[in-house]
Short mmCIF file of C-alpha atoms and ligand atoms in Angstrom, two decimals:
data_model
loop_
_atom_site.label_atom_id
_atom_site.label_comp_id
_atom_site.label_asym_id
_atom_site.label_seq_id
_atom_site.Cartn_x
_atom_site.Cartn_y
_atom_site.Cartn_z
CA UNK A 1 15.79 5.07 -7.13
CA UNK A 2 13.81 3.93 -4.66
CA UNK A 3 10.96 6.14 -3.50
CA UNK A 4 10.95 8.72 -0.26
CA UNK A 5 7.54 10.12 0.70
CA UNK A 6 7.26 12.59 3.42
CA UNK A 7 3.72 12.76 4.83
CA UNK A 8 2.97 15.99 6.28
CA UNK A 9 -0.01 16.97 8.63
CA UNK A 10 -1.08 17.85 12.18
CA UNK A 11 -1.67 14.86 14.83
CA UNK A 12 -5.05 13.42 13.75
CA UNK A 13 -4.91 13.91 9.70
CA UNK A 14 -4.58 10.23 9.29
CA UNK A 15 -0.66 9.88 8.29
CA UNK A 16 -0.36 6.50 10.59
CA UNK A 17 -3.69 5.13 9.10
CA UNK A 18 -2.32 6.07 5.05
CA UNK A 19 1.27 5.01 6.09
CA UNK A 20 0.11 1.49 6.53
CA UNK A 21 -2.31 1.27 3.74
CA UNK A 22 0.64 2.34 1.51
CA UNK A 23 2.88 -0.28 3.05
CA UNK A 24 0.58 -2.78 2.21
CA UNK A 25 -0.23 -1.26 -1.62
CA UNK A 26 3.14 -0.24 -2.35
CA UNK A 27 5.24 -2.28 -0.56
CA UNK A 28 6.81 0.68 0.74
CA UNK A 29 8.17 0.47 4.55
CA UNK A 30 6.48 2.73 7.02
CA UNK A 31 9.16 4.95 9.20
CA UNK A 32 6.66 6.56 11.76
CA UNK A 33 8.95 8.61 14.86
CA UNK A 34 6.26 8.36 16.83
CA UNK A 35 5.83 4.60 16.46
CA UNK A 36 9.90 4.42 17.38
CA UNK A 37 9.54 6.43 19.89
CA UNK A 38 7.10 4.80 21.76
CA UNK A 39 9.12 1.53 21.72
CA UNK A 40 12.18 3.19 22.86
CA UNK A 41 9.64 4.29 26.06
CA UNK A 42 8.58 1.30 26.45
CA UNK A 43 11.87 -0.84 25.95
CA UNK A 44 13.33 2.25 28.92
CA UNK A 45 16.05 2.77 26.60
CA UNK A 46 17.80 6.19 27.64
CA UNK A 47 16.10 8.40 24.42
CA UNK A 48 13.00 6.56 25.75
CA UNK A 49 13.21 7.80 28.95
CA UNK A 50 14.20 11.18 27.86
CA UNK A 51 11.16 11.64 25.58
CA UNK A 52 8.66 9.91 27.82
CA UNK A 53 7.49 12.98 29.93
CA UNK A 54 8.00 15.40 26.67
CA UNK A 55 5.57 13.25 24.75
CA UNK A 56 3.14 13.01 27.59
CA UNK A 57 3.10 16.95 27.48
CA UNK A 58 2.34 17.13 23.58
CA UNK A 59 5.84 18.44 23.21
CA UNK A 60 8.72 17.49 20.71
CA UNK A 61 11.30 15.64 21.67
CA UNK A 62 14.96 16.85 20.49
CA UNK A 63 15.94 17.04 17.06
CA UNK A 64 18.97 15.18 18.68
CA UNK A 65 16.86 12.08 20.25
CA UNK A 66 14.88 11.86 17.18
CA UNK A 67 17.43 12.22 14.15
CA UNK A 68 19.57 8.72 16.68
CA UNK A 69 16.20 7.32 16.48
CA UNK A 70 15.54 7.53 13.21
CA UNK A 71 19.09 7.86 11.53
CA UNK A 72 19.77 3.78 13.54
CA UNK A 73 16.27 2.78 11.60
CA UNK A 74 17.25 3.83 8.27
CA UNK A 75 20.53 1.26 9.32
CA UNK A 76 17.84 -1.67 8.72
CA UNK A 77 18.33 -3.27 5.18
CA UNK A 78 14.37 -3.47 4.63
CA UNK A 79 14.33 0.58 3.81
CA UNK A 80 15.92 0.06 0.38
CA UNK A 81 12.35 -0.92 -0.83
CA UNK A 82 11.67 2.88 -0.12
CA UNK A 83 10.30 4.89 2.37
CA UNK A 84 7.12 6.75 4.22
CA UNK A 85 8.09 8.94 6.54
CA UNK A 86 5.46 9.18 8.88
CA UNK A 87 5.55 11.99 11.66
CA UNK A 88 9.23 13.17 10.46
CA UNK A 89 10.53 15.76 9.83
CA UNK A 90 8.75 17.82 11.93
CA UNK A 91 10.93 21.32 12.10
CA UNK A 92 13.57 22.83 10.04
CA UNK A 93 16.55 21.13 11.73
CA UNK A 94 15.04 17.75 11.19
CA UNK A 95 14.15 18.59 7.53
CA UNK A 96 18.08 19.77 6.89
CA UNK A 97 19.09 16.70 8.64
CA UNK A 98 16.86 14.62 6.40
CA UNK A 99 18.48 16.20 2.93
CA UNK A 100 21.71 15.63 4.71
CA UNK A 101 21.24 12.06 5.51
CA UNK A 102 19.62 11.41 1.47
CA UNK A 103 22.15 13.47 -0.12
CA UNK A 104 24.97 10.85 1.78
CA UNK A 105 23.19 7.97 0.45
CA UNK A 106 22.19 9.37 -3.11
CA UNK A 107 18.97 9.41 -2.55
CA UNK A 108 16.37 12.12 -2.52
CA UNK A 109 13.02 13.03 -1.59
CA UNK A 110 10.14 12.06 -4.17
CA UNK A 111 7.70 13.44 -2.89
CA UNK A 112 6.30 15.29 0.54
CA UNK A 113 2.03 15.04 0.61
CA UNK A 114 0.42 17.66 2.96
CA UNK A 115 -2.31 16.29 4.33
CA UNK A 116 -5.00 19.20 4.66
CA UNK A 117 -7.57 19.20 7.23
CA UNK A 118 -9.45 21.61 9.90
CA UNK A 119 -7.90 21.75 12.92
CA UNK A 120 -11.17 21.53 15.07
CA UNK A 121 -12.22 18.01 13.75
CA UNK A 122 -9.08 16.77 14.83
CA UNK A 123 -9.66 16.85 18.79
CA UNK A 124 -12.57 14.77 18.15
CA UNK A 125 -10.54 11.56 15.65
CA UNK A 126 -7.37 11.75 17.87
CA UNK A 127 -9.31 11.31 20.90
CA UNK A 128 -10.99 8.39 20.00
CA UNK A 129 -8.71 6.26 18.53
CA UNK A 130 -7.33 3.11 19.59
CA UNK A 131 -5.39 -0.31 17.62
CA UNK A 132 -5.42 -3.72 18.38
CA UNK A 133 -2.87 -4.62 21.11
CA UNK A 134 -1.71 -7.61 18.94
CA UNK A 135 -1.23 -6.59 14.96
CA UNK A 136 -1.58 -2.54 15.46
CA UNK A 137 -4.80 -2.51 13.16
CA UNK A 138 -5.69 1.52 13.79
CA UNK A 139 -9.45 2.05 15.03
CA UNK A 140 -11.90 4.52 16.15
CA UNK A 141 -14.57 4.70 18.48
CA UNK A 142 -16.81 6.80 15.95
CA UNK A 143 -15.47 6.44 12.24
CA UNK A 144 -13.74 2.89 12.49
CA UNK A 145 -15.09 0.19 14.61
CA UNK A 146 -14.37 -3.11 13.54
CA UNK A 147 -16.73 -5.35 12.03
CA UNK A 148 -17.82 -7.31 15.38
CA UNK A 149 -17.45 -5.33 18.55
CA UNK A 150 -14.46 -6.01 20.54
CA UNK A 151 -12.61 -8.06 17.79
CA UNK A 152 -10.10 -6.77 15.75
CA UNK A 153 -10.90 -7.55 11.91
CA UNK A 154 -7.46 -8.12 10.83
CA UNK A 155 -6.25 -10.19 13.57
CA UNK A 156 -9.28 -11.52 15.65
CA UNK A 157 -6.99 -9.94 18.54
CA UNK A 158 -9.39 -8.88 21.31
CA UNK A 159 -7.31 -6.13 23.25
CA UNK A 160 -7.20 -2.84 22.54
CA UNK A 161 -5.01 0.12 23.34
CA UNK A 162 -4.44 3.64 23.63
CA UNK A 163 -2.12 5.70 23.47
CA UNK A 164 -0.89 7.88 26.68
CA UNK A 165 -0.91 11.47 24.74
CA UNK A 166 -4.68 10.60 23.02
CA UNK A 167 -6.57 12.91 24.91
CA UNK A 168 -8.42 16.49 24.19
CA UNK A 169 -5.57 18.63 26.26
CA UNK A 170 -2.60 16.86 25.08
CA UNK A 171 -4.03 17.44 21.49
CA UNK A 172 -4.57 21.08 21.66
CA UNK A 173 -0.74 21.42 22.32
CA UNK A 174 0.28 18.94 20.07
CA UNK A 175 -1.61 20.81 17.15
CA UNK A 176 0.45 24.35 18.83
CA UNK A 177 3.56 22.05 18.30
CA UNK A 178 2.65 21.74 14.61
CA UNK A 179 2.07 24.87 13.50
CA UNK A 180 4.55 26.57 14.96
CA UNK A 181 7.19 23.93 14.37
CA UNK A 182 6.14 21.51 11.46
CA UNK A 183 3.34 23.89 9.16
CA UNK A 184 6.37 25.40 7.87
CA UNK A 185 7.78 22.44 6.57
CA UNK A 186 4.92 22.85 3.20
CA UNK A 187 6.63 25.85 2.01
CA UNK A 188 10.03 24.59 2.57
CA UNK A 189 8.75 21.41 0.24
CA UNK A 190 7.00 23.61 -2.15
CA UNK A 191 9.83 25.37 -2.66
CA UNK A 192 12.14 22.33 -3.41
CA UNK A 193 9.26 21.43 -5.96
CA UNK A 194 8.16 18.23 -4.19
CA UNK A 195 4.83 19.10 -2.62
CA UNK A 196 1.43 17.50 -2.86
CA UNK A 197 -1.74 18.44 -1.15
CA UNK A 198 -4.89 16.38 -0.69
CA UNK A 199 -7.93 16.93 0.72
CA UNK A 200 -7.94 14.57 4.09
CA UNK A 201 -11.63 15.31 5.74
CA UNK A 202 -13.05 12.96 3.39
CA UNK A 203 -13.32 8.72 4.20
CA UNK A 204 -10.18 6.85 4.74
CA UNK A 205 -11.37 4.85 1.62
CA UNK A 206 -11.45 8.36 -0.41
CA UNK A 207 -8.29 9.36 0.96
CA UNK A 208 -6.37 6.44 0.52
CA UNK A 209 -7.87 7.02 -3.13
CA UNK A 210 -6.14 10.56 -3.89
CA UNK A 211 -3.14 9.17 -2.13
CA UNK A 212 -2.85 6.18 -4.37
CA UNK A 213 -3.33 8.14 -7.83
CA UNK A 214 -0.23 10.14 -6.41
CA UNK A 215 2.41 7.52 -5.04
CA UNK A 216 1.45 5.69 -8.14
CA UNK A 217 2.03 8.80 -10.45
CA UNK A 218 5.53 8.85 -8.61
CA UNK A 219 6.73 5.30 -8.29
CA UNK A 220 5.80 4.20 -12.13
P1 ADP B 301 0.73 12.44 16.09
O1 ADP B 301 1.11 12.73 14.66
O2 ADP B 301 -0.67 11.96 16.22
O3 ADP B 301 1.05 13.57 17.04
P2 ADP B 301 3.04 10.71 16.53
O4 ADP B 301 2.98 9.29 16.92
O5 ADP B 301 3.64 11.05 15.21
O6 ADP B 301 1.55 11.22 16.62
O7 ADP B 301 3.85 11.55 17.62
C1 ADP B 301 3.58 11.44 19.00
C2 ADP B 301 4.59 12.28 19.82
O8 ADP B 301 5.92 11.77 19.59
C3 ADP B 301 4.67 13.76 19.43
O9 ADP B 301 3.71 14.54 20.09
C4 ADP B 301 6.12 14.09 19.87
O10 ADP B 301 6.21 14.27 21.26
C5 ADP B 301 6.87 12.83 19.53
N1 ADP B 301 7.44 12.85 18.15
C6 ADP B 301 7.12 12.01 17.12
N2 ADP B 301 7.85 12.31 16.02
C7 ADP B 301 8.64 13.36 16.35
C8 ADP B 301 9.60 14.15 15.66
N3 ADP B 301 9.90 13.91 14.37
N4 ADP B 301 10.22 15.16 16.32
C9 ADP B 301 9.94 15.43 17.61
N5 ADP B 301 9.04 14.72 18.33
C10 ADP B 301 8.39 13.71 17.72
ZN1 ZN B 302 -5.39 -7.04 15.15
#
């Protein structure tokens, strides 16, 4: 069966960052809300102009918008390699409506990886991050400038962007959202027997380390 990870964490802990290094590792496809959301506000579709203003506020958008979102994703042929799920679930509804949606296809989840971090160093990485406008290579003004300033080191793209809700308010309400909404999503895993924790205030290199040792552990 192919594999389902969930990757669990407030905004900040690096799930976008170890979504794509597992892509690349695993061959695993990365399913990040977030990311889909965004198009959807940028392609003005009518969930993107729904969740625009919500987003900008450090809100969720509706378990509703999402779970269309998400549920017309999993339509794509590519997600039979298996799955990261990046940013979702992020409440109980969305979690019920994931075991739903598995149970339909005969799938189930494999594992869900809480990563663990202190919520005060995470004003400070989500408000200095950026990607390259062209290939999406994450950066950070502090712990992840490329190699030669200005120039992405995957792509040699030269423009850079941020993202709308990447700023020290928007954060503090976006790490409310989580633990009043999302945090309880690690029991609800534990319980099912699926959960992981690492340790995610180390390197990106170290991370992507513990993170490796358990997706491989998984998908042998
Ligand atoms: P981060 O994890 O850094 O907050 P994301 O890109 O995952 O970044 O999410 C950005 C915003 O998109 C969230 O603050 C929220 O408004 C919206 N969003 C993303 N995923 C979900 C989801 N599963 N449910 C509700 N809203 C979501
Ligand atoms: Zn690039």
């Amino acid at each position: 069966m192919a594999p389902v990870i969930i990757l669990l964490g407030p905004p900040g802990a690096g799930k976008g960052t170890q979504a794509r290094i597992l892509e690349e590792n695993f061959g695993l496809i990365q399913l990040s809300t977030g990311d889909l959301l965004r198009a959807a506000v940028s392609a003005g579709t009518p969930s993107g102009l729904a969740a625009k203003a919500v987003m900008a506020a450090g809100a969720l958008v509706s378990d509703e918008i999402v779970l269309a979102i998400l549920k017309d994703r999993m339509r794509q042929p590519d997600v039979a390699k298996g799955i990261i799920l990046d940013g979702f679930p992020r409440t109980a509804g969305q979690a019920a409506a994931l075991d739903q949606l598995l149970a339909e296809t005969g799938q189930k989840i494999t594992a869900a990886i809480s990563l663990e971090v202190d919520d005060a160093a995470m004003v400070g990485r989500v408000a200095g991050r950026h990607s390259c406008a062209a290939c999406g290579e994450g950066y950070h003004d502090q712990f992840k400038r490329p190699a030669r300033a200005g120039v992405c080191d995957k792509c040699g793209g030269t423009e850079f962007k941020r993202r709308a809700d990447d700023n020290a308010e928007t954060v503090r309400d976006r790490l409310a959202a989580y633990h009043a909404q999302t945090a309880p999503l690690i029991a609800y895993y534990d319980s099912k027997g699926v959960l992981e924790r690492i340790d995610a205030m180390g390197a990106i290199a170290d991370i992507r380390q513990s993170l490796g040792q358990i997706v491989t552990g998984i998908t042998a």
